[in-house]
Short mmCIF file of C-alpha atoms in Angstrom, two decimals:
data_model
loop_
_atom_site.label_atom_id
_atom_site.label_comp_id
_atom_site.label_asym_id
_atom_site.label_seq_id
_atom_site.Cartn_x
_atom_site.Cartn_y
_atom_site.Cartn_z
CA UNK A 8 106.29 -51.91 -60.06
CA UNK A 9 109.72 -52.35 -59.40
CA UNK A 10 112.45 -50.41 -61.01
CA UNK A 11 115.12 -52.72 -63.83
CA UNK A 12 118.18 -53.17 -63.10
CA UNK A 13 120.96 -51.62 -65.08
CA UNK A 14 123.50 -53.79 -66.32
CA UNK A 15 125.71 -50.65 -67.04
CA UNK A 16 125.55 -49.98 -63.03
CA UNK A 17 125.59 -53.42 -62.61
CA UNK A 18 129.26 -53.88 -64.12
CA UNK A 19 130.28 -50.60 -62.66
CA UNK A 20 129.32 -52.32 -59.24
CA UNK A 21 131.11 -55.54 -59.81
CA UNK A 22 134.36 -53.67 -61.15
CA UNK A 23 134.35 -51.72 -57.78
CA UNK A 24 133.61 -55.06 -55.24
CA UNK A 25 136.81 -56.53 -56.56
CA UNK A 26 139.25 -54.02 -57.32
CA UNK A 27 138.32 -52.02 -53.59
CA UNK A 28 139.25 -48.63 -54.82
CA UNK A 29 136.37 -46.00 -57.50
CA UNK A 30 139.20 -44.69 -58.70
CA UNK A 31 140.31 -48.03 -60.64
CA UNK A 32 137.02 -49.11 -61.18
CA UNK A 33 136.70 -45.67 -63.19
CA UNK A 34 139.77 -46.93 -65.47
CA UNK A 35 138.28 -50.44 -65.54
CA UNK A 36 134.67 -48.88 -66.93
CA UNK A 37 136.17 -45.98 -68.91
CA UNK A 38 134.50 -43.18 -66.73
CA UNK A 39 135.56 -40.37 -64.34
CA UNK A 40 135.45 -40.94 -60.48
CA UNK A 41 132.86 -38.93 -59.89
CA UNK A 42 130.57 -41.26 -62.63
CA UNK A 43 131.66 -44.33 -60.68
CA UNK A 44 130.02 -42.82 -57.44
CA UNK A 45 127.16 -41.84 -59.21
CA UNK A 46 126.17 -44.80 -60.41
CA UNK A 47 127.11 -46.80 -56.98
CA UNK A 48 124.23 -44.49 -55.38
CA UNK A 49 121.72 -44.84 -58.14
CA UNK A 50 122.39 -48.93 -58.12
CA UNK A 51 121.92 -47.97 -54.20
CA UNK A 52 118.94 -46.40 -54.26
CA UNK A 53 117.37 -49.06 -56.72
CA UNK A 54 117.73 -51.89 -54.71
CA UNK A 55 117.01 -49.64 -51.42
CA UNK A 56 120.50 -51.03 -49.55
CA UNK A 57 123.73 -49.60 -48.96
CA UNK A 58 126.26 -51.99 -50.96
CA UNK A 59 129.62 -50.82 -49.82
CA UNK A 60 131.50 -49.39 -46.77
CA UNK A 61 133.60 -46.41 -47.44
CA UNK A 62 136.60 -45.03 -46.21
CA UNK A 63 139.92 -43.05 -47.42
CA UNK A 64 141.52 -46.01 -48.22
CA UNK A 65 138.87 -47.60 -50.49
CA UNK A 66 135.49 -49.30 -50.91
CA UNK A 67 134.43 -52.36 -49.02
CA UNK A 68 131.13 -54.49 -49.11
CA UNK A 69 128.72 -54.35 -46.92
CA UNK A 70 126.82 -57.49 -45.91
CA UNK A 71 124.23 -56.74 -48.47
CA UNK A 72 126.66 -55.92 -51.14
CA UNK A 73 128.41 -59.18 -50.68
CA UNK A 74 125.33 -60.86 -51.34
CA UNK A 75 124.05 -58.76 -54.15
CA UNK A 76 127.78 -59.61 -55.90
CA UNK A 77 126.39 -63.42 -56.26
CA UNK A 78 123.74 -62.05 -58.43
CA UNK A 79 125.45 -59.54 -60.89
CA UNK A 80 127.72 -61.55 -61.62
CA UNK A 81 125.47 -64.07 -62.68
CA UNK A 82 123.33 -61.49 -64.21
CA UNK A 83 126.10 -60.16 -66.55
CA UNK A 84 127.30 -63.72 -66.83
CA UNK A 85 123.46 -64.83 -68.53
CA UNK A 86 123.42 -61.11 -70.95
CA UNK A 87 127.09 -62.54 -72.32
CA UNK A 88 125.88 -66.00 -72.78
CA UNK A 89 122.50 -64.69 -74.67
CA UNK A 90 123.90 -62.73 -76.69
CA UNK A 91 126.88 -64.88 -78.06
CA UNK A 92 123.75 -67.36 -78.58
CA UNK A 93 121.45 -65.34 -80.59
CA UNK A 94 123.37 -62.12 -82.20
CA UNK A 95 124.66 -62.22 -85.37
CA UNK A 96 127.21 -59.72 -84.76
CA UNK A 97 129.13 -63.07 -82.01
CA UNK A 98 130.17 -62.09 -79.00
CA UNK A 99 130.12 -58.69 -77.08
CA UNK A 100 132.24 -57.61 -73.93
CA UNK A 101 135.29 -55.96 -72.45
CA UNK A 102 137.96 -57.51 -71.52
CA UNK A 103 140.83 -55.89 -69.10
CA UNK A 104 144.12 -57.85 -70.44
CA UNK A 105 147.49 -57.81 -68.66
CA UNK A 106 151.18 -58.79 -70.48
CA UNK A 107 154.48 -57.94 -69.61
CA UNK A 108 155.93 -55.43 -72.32
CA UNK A 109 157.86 -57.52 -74.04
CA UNK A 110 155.71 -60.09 -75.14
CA UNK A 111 153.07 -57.10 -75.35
CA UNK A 112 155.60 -56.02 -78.32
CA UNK A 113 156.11 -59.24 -79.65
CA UNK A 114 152.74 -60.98 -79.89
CA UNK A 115 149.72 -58.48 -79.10
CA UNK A 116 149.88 -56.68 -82.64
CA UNK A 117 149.24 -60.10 -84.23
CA UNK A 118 146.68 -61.39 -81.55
CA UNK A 119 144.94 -58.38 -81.43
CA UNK A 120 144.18 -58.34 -85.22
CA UNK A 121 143.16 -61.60 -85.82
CA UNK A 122 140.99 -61.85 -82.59
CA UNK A 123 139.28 -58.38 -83.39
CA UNK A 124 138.72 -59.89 -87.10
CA UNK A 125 136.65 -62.74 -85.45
CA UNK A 126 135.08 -60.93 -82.86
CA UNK A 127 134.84 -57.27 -83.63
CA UNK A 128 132.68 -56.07 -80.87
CA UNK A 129 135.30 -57.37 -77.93
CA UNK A 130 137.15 -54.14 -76.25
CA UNK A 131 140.27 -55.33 -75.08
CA UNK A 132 141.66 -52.55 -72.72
CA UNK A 133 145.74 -53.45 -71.75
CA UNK A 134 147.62 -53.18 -68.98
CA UNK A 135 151.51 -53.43 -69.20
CA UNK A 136 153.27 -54.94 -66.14
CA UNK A 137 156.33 -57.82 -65.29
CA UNK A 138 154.78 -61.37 -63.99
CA UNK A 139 154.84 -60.79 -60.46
CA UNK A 140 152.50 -57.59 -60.71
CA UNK A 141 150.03 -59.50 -63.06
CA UNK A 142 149.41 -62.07 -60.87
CA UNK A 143 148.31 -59.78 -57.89
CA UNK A 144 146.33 -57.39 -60.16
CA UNK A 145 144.42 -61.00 -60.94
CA UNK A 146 144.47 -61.66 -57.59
CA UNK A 147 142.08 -58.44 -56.75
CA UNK A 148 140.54 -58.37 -59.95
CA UNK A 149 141.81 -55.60 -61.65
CA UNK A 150 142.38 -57.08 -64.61
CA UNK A 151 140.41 -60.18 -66.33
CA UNK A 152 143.30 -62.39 -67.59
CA UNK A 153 147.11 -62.09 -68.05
CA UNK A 154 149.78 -63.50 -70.94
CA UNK A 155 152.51 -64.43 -67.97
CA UNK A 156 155.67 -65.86 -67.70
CA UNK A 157 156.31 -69.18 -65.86
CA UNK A 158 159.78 -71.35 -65.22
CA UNK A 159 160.09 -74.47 -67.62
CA UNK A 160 161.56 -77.33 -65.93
CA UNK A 161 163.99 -79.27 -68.53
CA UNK A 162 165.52 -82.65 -69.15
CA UNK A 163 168.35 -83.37 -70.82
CA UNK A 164 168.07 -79.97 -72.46
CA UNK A 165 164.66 -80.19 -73.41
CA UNK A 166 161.89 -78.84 -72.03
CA UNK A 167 158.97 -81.32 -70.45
CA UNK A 168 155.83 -81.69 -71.75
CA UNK A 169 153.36 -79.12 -69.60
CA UNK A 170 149.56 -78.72 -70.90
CA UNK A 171 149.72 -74.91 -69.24
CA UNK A 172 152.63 -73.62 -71.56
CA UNK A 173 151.12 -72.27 -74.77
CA UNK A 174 154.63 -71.29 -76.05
CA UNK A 175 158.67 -71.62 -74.81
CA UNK A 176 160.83 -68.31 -75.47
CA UNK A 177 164.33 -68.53 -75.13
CA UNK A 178 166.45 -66.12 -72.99
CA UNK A 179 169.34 -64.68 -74.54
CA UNK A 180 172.39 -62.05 -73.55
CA UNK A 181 172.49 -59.19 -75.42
CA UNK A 182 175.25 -56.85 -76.29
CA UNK A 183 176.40 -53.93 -78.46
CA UNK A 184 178.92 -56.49 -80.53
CA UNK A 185 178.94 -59.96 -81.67
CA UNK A 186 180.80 -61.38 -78.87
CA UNK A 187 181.83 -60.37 -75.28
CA UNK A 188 184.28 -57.86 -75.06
CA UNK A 189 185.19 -57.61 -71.68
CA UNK A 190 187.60 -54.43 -72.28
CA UNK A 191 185.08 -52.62 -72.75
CA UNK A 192 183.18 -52.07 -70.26
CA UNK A 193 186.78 -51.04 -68.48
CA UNK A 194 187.90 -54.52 -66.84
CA UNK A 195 191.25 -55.93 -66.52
CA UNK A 196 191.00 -59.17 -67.94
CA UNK A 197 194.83 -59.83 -66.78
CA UNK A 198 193.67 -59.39 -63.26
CA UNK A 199 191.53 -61.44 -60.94
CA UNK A 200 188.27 -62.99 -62.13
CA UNK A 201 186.48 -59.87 -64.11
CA UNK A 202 183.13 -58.40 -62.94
CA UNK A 203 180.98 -58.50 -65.72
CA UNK A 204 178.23 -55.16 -65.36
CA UNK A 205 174.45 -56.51 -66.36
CA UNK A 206 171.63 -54.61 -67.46
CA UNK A 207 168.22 -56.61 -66.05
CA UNK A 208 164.79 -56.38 -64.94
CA UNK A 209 163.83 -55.17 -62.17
CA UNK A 210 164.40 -58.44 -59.10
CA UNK A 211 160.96 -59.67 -58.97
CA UNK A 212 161.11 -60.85 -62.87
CA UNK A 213 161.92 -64.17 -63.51
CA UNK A 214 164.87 -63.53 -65.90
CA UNK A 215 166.26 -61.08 -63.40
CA UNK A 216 166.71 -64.54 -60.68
CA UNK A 217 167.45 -66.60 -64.20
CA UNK A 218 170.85 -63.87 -65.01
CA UNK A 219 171.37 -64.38 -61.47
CA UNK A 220 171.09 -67.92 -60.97
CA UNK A 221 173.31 -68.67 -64.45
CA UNK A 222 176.17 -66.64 -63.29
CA UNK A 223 175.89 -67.90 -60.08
CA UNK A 224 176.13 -71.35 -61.10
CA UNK A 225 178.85 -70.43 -63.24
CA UNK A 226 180.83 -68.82 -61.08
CA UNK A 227 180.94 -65.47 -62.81
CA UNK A 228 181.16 -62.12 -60.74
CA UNK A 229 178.44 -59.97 -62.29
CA UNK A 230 177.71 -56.81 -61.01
CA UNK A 231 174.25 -55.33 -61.50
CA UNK A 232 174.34 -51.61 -62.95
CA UNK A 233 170.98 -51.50 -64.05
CA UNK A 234 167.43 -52.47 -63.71
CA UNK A 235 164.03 -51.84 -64.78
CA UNK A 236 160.81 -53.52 -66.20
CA UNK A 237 161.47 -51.26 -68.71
CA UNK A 238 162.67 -52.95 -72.07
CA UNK A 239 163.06 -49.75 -74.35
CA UNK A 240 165.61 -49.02 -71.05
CA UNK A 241 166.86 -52.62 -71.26
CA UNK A 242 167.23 -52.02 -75.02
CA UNK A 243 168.81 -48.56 -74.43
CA UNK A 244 171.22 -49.56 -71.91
CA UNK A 245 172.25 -52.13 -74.18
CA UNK A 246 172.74 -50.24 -77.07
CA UNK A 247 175.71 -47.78 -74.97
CA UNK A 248 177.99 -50.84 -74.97
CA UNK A 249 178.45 -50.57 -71.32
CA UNK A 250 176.37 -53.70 -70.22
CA UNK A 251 175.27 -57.02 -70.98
CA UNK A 252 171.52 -57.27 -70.64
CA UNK A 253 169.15 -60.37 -71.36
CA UNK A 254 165.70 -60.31 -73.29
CA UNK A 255 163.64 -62.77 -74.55
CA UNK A 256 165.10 -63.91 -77.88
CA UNK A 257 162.16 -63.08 -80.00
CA UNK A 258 162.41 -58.88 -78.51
CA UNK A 259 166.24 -58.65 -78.97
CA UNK A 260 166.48 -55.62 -81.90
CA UNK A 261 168.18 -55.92 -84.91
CA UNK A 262 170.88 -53.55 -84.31
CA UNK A 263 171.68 -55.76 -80.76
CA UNK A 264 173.46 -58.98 -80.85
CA UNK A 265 172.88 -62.67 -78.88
CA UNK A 266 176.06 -63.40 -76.83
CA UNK A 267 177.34 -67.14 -75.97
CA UNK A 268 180.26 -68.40 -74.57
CA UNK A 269 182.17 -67.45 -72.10
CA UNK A 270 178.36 -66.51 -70.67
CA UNK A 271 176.73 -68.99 -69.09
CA UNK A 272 173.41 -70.21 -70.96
CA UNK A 273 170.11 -69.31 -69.91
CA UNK A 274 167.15 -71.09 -69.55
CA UNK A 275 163.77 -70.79 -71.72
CA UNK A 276 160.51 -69.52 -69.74
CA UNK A 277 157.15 -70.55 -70.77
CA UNK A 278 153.92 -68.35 -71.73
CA UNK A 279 150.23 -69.37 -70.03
CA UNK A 280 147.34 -67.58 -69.98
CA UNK A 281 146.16 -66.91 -66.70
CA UNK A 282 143.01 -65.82 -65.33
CA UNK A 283 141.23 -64.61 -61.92
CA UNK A 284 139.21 -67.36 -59.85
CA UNK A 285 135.41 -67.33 -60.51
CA UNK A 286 133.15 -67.60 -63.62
CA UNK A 287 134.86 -65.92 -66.75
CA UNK A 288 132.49 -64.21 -69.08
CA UNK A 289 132.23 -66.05 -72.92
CA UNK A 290 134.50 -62.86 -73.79
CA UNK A 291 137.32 -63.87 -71.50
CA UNK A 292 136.95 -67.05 -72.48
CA UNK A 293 137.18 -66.72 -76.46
CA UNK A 294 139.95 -64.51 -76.30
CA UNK A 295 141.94 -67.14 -73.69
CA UNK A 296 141.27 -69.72 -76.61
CA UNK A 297 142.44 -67.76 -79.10
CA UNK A 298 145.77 -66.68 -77.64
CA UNK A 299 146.11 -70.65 -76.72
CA UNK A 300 145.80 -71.27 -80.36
CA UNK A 301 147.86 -68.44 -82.23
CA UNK A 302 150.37 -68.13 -80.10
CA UNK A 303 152.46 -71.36 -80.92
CA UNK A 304 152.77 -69.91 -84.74
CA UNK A 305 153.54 -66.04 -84.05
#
């Protein structure tokens, strides 16, 4: 009699074929290292094949194991589908969710609670990055999905009509005081054209190219004196009066203050949810809905 397979090493095995590395595929599964190669050998030894290649700079899979992939994922794929069709508890799953840390602030609390009211038994494990570093974490399959950022083309002002966007956010320049200030931050505004110092994120974000691109356009010398993915740095920078930063609207604080004229405006980015290629378990699925839905009213 053959031996069952275990979905538990099952996922464990999928995890590690797409992220290439035990030690992720231990955050991915909630286990140590050690577990991860445990369970590897005893999903091994089951199906009597070696499934993966392995050297120091990761895991790779063998012919056998690129084969065997087909079927758990289909496997895990049919458990998820049976048992959002016949429990009464809904859905069941874990979901590995990426969002850069502002919207993270801004709109996880909210989706978070109402999705976990709907579907309780869901584990949504996060994973804070900028746009850029979401989309390559999809890419290997580190993470399942991803709230990212994406350039809105406009007309006349307003933005067009895309079927992607789930929700426009304004950026804004932030400051210390209600309006620009330019003495002080130490610049002679009787002199040549002043330098103004920014505060951004770090050059791969898209509102890091959209500061650039506005003051370029403008014709404003800017100087860059900080930058980070960081927005409690962003926030903190901000706060010492000695730059101008910009933030999504919604994530400026209280105590900070939206600047205008003489700056340049900025343009709005939109929010999609994006996902890696390849079947997406009912989990990923619901929980894509859901932030497609809510996120428009939040």
């Amino acid at each position: 009699m053959q031996t069952p397979l275990d979905l538990k090493l099952l996922t464990t095995f999928v995890r590690a074929a797409h992220s290439g590395t035990l030690s992720a595929t231990a955050i991915q599964v909630g286990r140590t290292q050690s577990t991860v190669t445990m369970q590897i050998q005893r999903l091994e030894e089951t199906l009597g094949q070696s499934l993966f290649h392995r050297s120091g700079s990761g895991v790779h899979l063998t012919g056998h194991g690129e084969r065997f992939l087909g079927y758990a994922e289909r496997i895990l794929k049919l458990q998820d589908e049976a048992l959002s069709a016949f429990s009464d508890q809904g859905l069941r799953g874990a979901i590995t969710f990426g969002c850069p840390e502002d919207y993270l602030i801004s709109f996880f609390p909210a989706l978070l609670k109402s999705f976990g009211t709907i579907y309780p038994d869901i584990e949504i494990k996060v994973v804070s990055a900028p746009t850029p570093d979401l989309h390559r974490l999809l890419h290997v399959r580190q993470i399942d999905m991803a709230l990212v950022s994406t350039p809105v083309a406009e007309t006349d002002g307003k933005a067009k009509e895309n079927s992607d966007i789930a929700r426009t956010e304004q950026l804004a320049w932030v400051g210390s005081k209600p309006t620009l200030e330019l003495h002080d931050f130490g610049v002679d505004t009787h002199g040549p054209a002043p330098t103004i110092p920014l505060a951004l994120a770090a050059s791969n974000a898209l509102d890091h190219k959209a500061a650039c691109d506005a003051m370029d356009v403008a014709h404003m010398p800017y100087k860059i004196s900080y930058a980070s993915n960081s927005l409690a740095g962003l926030i903190a920078v901000a706060r010492s009066g000695l730059v101008i930063s910009v933030m999504m609207q919604k994530a400026v604080p209280s105590d900070l203050f939206i600047l205008k004229s003489p700056l340049p405006p900025l343009p709005k980015l939109g929010l999609k949810v994006a996902t890696g290629e390849g079947p997406q378990s009912p989990a990923i699925a619901a929980f894509g809905d859901h932030i497609v839905k809510m996120l428009p009213f939040l």
